Short mmCIF file of C-alpha atoms and ligand atoms in Angstrom, two decimals:
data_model
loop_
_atom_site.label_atom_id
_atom_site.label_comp_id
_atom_site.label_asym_id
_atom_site.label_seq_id
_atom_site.Cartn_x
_atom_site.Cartn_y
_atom_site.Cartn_z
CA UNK A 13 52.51 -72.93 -103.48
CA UNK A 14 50.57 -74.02 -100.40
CA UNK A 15 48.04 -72.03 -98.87
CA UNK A 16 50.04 -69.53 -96.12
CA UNK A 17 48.27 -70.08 -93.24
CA UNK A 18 47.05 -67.58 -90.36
CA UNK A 19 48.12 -68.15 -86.99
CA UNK A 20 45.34 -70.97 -84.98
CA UNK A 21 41.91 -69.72 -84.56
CA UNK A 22 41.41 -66.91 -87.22
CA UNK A 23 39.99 -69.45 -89.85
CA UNK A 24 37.35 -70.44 -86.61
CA UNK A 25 36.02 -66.85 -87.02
CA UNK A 26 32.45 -65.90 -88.60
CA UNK A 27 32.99 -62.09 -90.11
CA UNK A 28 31.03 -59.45 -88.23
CA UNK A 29 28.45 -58.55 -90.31
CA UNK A 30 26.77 -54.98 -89.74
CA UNK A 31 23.46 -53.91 -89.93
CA UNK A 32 22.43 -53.01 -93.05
CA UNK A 33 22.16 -49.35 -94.21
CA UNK A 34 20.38 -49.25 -97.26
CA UNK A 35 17.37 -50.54 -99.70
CA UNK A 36 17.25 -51.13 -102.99
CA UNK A 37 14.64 -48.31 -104.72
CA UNK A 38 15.13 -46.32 -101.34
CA UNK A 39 16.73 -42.76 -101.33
CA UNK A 40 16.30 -42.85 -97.11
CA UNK A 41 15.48 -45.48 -95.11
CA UNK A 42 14.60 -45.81 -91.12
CA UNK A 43 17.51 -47.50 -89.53
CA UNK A 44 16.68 -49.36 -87.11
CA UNK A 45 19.41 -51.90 -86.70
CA UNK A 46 22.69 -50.44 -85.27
CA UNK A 47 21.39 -48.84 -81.98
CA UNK A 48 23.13 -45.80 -82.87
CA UNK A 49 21.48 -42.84 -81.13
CA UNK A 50 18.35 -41.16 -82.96
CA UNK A 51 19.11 -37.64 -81.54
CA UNK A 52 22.54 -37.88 -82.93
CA UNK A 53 25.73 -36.23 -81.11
CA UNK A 54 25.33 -33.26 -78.95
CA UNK A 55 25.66 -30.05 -81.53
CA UNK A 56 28.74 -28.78 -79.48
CA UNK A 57 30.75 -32.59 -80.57
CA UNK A 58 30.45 -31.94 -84.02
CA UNK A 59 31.39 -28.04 -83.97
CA UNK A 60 34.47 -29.47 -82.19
CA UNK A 61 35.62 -31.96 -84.64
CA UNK A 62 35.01 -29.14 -87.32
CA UNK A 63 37.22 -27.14 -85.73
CA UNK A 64 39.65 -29.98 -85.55
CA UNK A 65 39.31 -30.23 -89.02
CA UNK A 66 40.47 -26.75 -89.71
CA UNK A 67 42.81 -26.72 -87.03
CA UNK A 68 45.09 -29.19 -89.86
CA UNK A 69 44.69 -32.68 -90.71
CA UNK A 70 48.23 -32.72 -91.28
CA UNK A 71 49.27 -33.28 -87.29
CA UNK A 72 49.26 -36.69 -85.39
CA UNK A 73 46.58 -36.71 -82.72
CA UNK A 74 47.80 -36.45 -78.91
CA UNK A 75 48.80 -40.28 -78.41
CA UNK A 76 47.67 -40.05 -74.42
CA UNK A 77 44.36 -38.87 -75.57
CA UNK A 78 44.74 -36.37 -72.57
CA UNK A 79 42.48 -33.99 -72.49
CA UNK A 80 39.57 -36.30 -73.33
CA UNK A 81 40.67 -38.13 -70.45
CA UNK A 82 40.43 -35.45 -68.27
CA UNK A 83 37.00 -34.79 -69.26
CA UNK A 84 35.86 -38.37 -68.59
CA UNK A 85 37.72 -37.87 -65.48
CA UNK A 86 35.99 -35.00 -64.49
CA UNK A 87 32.46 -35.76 -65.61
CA UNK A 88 32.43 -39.18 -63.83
CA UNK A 89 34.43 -38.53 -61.41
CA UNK A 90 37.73 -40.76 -61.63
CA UNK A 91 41.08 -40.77 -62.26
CA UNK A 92 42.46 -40.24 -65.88
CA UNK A 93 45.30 -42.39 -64.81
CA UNK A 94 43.13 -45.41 -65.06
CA UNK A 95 41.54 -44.50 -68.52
CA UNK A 96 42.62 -45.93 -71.64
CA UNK A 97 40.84 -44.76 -74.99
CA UNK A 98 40.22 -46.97 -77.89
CA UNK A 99 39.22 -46.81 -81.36
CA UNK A 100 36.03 -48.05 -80.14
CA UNK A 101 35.31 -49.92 -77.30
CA UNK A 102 35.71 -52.95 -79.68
CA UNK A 103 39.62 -52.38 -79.95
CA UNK A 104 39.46 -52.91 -75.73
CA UNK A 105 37.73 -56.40 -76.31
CA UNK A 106 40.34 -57.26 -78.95
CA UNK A 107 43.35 -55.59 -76.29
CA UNK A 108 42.20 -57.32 -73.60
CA UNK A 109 42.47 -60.71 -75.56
CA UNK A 110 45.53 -59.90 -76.84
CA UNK A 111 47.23 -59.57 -74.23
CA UNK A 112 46.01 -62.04 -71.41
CA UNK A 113 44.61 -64.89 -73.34
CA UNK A 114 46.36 -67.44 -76.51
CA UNK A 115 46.39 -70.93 -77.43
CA UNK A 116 44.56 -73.24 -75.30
CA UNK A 117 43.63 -70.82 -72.84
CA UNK A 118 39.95 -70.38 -72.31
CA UNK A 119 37.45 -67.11 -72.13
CA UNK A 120 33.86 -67.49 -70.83
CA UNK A 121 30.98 -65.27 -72.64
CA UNK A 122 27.44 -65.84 -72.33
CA UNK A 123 24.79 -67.54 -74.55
CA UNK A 124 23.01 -64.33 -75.85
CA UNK A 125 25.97 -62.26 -75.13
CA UNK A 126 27.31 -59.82 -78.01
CA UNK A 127 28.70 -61.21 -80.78
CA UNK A 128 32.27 -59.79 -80.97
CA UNK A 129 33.35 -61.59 -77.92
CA UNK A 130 34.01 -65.26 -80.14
CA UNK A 131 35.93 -63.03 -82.40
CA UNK A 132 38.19 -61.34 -80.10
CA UNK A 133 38.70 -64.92 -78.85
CA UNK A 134 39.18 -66.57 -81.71
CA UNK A 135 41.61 -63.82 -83.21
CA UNK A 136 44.25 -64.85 -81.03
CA UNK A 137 43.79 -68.61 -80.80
CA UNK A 138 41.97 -68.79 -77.44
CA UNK A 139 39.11 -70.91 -77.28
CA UNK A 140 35.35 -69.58 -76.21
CA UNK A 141 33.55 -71.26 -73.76
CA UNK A 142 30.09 -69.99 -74.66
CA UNK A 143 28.03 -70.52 -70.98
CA UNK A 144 24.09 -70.80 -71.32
CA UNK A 145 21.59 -67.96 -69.96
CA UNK A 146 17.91 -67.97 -67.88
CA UNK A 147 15.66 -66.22 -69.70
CA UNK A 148 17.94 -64.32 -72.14
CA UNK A 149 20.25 -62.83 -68.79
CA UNK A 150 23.41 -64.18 -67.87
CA UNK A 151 24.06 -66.81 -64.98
CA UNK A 152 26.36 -66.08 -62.52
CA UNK A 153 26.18 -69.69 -61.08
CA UNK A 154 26.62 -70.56 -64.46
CA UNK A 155 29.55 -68.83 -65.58
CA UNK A 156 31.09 -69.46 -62.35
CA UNK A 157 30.74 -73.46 -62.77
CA UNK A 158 32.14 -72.93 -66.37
CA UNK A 159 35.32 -71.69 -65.28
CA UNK A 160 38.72 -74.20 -65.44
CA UNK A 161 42.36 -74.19 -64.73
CA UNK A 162 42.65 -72.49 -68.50
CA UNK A 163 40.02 -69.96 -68.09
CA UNK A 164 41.38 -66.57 -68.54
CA UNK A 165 39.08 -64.18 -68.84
CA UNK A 166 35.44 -63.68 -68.37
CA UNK A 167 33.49 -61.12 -71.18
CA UNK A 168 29.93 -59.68 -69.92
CA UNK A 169 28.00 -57.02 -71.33
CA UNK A 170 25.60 -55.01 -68.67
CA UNK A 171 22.85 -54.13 -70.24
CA UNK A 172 23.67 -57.37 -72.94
CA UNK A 173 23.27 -56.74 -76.37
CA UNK A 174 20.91 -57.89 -78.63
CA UNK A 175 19.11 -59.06 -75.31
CA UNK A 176 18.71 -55.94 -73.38
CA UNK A 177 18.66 -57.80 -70.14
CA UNK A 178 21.02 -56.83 -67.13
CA UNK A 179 22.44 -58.14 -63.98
CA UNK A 180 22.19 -56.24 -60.92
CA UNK A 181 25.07 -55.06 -59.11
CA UNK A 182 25.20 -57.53 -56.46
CA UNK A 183 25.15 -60.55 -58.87
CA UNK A 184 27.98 -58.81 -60.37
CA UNK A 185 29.81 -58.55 -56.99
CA UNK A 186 29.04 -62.15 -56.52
CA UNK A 187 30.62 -63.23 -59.55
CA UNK A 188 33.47 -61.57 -59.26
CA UNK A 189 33.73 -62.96 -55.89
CA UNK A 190 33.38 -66.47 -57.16
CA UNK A 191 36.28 -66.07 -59.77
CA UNK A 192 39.95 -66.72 -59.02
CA UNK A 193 42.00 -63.31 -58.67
CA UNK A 194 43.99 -64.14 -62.11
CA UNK A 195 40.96 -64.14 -64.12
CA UNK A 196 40.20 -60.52 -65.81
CA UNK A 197 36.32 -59.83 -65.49
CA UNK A 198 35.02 -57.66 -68.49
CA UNK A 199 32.46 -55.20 -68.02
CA UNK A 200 31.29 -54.18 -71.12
CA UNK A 201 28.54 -51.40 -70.37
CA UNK A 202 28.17 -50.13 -73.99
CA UNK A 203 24.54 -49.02 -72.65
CA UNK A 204 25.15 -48.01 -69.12
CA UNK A 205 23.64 -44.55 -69.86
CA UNK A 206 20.18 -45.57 -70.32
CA UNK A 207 20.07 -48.00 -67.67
CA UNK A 208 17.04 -46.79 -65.04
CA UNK A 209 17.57 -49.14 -62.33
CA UNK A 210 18.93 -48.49 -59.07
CA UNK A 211 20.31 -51.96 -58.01
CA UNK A 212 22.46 -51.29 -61.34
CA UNK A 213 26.07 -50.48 -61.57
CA UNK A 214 28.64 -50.58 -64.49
CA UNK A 215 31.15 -51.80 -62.30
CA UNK A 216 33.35 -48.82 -61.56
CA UNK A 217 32.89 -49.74 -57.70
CA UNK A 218 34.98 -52.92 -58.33
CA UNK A 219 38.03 -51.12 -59.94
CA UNK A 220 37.55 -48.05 -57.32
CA UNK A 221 37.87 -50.62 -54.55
CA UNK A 222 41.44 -51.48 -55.90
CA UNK A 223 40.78 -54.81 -57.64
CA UNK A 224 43.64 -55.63 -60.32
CA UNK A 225 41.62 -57.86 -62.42
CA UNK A 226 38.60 -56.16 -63.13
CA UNK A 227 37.75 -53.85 -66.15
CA UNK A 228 35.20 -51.22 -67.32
CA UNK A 229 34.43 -50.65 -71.13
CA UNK A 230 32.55 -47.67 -71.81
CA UNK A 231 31.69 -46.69 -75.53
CA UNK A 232 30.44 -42.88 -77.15
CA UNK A 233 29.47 -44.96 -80.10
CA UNK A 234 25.67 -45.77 -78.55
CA UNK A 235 23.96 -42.63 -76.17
CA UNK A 236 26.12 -40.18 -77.04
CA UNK A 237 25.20 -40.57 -81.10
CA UNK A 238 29.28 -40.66 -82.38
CA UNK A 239 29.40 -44.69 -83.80
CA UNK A 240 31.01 -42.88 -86.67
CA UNK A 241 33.72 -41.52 -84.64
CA UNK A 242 34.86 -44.46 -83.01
CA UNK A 243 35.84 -43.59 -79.81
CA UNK A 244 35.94 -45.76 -76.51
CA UNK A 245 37.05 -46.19 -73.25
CA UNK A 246 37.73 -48.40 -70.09
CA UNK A 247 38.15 -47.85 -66.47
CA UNK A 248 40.64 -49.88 -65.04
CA UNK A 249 43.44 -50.90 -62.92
CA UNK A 250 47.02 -49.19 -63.93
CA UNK A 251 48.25 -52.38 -63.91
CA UNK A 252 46.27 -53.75 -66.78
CA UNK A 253 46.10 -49.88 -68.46
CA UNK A 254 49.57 -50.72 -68.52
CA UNK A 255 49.54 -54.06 -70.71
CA UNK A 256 47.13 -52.55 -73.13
CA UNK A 257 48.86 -49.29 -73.28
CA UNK A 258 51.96 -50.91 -75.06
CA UNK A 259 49.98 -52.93 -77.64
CA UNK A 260 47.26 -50.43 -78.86
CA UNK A 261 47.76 -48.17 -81.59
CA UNK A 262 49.96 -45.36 -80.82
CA UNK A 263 47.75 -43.04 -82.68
CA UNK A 264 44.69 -45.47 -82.15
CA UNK A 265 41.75 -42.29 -81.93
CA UNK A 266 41.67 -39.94 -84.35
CA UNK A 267 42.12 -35.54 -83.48
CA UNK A 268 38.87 -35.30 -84.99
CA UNK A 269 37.41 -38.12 -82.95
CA UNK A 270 38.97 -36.70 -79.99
CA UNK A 271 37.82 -33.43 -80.00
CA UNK A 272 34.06 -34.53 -80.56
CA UNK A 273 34.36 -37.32 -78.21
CA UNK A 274 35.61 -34.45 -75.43
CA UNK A 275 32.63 -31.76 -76.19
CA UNK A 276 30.47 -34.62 -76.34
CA UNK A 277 31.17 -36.06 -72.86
CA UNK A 278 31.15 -32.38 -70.99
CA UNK A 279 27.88 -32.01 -72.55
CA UNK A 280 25.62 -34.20 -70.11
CA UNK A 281 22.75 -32.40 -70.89
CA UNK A 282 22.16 -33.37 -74.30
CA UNK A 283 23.21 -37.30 -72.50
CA UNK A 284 20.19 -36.84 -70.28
CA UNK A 285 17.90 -35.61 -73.27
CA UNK A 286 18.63 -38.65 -75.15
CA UNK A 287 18.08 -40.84 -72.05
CA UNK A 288 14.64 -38.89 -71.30
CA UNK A 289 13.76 -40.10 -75.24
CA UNK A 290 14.53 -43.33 -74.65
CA UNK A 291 13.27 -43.99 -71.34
CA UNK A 292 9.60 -42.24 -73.30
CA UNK A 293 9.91 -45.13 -75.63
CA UNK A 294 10.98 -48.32 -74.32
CA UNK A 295 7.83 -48.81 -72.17
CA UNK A 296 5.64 -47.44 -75.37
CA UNK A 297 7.06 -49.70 -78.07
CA UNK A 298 7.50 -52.66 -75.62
CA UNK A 299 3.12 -52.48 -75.04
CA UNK A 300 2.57 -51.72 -78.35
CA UNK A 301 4.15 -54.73 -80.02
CA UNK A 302 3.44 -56.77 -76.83
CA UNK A 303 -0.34 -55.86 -78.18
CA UNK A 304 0.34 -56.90 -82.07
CA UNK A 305 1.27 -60.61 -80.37
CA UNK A 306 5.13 -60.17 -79.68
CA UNK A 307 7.54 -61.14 -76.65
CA UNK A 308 9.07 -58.35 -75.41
CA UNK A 309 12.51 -59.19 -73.85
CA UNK A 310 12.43 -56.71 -70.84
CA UNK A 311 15.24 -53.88 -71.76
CA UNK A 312 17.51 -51.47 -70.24
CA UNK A 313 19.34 -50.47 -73.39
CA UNK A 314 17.88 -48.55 -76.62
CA UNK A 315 16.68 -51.41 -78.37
CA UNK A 316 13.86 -54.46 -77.68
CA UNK A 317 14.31 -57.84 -79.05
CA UNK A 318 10.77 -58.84 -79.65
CA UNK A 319 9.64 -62.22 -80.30
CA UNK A 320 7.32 -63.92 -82.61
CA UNK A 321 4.91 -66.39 -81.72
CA UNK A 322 4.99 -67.41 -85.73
CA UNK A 323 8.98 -67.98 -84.95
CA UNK A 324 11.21 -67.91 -87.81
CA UNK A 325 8.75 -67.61 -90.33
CA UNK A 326 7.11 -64.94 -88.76
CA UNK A 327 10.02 -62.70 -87.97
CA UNK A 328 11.65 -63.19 -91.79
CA UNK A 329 8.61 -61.93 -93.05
CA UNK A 330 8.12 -59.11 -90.83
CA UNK A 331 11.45 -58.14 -91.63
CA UNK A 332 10.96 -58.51 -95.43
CA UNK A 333 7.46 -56.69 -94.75
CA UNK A 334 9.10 -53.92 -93.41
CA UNK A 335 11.89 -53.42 -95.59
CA UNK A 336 9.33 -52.57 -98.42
CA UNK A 337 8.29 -50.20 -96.14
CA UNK A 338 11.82 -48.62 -96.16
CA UNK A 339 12.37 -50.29 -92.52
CA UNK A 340 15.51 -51.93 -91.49
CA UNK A 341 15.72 -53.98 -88.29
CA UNK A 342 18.32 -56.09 -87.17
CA UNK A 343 17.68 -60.39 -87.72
CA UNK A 344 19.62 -61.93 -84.99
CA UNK A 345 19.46 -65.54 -86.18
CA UNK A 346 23.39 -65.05 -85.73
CA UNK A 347 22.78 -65.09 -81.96
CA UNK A 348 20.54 -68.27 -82.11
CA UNK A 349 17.29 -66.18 -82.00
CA UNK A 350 15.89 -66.39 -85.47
CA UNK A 351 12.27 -66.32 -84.47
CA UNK A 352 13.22 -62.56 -83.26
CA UNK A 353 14.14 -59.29 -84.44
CA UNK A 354 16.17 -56.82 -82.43
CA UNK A 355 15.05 -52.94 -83.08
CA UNK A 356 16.03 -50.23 -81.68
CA UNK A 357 14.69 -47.37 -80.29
CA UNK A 358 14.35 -44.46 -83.02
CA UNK A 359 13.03 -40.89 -83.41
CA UNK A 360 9.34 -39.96 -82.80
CA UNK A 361 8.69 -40.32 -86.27
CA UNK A 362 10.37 -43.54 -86.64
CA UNK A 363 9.09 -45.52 -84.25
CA UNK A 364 5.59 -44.15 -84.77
CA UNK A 365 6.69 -45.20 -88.82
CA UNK A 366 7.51 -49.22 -87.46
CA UNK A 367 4.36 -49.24 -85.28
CA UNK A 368 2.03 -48.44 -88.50
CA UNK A 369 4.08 -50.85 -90.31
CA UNK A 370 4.14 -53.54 -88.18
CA UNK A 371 0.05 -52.97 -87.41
CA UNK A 372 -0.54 -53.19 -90.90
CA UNK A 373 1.58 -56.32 -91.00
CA UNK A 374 -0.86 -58.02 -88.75
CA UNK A 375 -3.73 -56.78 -90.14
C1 LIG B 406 27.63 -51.39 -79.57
C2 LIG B 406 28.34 -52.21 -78.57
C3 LIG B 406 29.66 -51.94 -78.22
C4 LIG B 406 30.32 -50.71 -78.75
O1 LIG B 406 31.17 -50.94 -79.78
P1 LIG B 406 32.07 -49.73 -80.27
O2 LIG B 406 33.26 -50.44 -80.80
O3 LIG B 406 32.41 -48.88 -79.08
O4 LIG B 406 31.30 -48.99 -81.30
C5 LIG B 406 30.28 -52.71 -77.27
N1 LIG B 406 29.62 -53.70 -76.66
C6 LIG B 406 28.34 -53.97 -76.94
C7 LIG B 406 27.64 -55.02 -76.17
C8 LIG B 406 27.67 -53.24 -77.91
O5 LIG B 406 26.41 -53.53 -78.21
#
């Protein structure tokens, strides 16, 4: 029988592979590779999804996701109208592809820019157009001059991940400025929350000045400590909530992950405690392993890719150094950067944990 063959571009993509969770001859290790949130979810999430639980596992989940919409709606201030919830802000990346991009149509992402983009691309036979970066930050120029007749759609993460780096909201006007009105601009601000920056925005300007083809992903798997839970979200046009309304999943987030994801979001204090952590950190790790010789990649998001003057030598066996320490980072040699390792941003304990690691390391 001959081989039955996927539709064009699936065999073009590289598996996602996750950040590991465990090591061998380790009961509990520091994870430091996901950029899941140290202080977890706020307490009042995870009563919620208990009480979902007992509530009875036996109903289907409100398809509409309403009343979390309402609560994103209130908290930041826009209409639920133009909110669409996802299993995941992942499931919007693979949506958006879906519908408004196939064979021999192009989508623009940038050099350092997260890794999931190629596979929503390739997934439905679209082909990536992979645009290079200054200095680990997108290009606007750059992506701009990349764009053809086929180009489709344009993915950008602000804050990037594993880079860290952002672009400030008037680059981000310019570009969309610069792109024809029947491309769909991507914001993927997965890390908006712990951005510190005033000439920052995640882009909800552009869709609240009426643009059709411009949309926000927003993600409760990173600050607000529920990756488990899967639950995302965009901001965007009704026109395009329209499209991805009739492909997603009728059923596509969970009661459970519902009800946490709605506590979680009307609970901006324990949002701001987790940002207060982070913002402690950033500049405290960044010096210290600028000290022990490292590049520091300047970040707004809960992680630091840090660079090794030994290169890929170097950062392998820091990384195999601190995994007999119990310490997992996350290798990004996937991204092109093998003489780096990406870490994010962990408890008190933890990071004080990698710093005495990675001292001893050196000395
Ligand atoms: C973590 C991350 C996401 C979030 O993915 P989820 O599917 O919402 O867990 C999206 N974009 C970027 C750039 C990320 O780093």
């Amino acid at each position: 029988m001959p081989p039955i063959k996927p539709r064009n571009g699936i065999l073009n993509i590289t598996p996602y592979k996750a950040g590991d969770a465990k090591i061998e001859g380790f009961e509990r290790v520091i994870k430091l590779a996901s950029n899941e949130s140290p202080m977890g979810p706020s307490p009042k999430a995870v009563e919620a999804a208990q009480k979902a639980v007992a509530a009875g596992m036996q109903l289907y989940p409100d398809p509409s996701c309403g009343a979390l919409r309402q609560a994103i709606g209130e908290v930041h201030d826009i209409d639920p109208e133009q909110i669409i919830c996802s299993s995941g802000s992942e499931e919007l990346l693979h949506l958006v592809a879906k519908a408004y991009a196939t064979d021999g149509d192009e989508v623009i992402f940038c050099q350092y820019g997260f890794i999931a983009y190629p596979i929503t691309i390739h997934a439905v036979g679209a082909t990536p157009v992979m645009v290079n970066e200054d200095n680990y930050t997108a290009n606007v120029d750059t992506i701009i001059a990349a764009v053809t007749s086929k180009t489709r759609i344009i993915n950008l993460a602000n804050p990037n991940n594993p880079t860290g780096t952002y672009l400030v909201k008037s680059e981000v006007q310019r570009l969309r400025d610069g792109l024809r009105d029947d491309i769909i601009l991507v914001l993927d601000a997965a890390y908006t929350e712990y951005v510190d920056r005033q000439d920052y925005d995640a882009g909800f300007d552009l869709v609240n000045n009426g643009l059709e083809n411009t949309i926000v992903t927003r993600t409760f798997s990173k600050i607000y400590g529920l990756a488990g839970a899967r639950v995302g979200w965009a901001y965007g046009p009704a026109g395009i909530l329209d499209i991805l309304n009739r492909i997603r999943g009728t059923f596509n987030v969970t009661a459970l992950s519902q009800a946490a994801a709605t506590a979680a979001v009307l609970d901006q204090d324990h949002v701001a405690m987790a940002k207060a952590h982070n913002l402690k950190w950033l500049p405290r790790l960044t010096q210290a392993l600028e000290e022990l010789g490292m590049t520091i990649t300047p970040s707004q998001g809960n992680f630091i890719l840090a660079h090794f003057a030994g290169g890929p030598e170097q950062s392998v066996a820091m990384d195999k150094f601190l995994r007999s320490k119990g310490i997992i980072v996350r290798p990004v040699g996937n991204y092109d950067l093998a003489g780096a390792l990406r870490i994010t941003i962990g408890t008190d304990s933890e990071n004080e944990a990698l710093l005495t690691a990675m001292s001893a390391f050196f000395a």
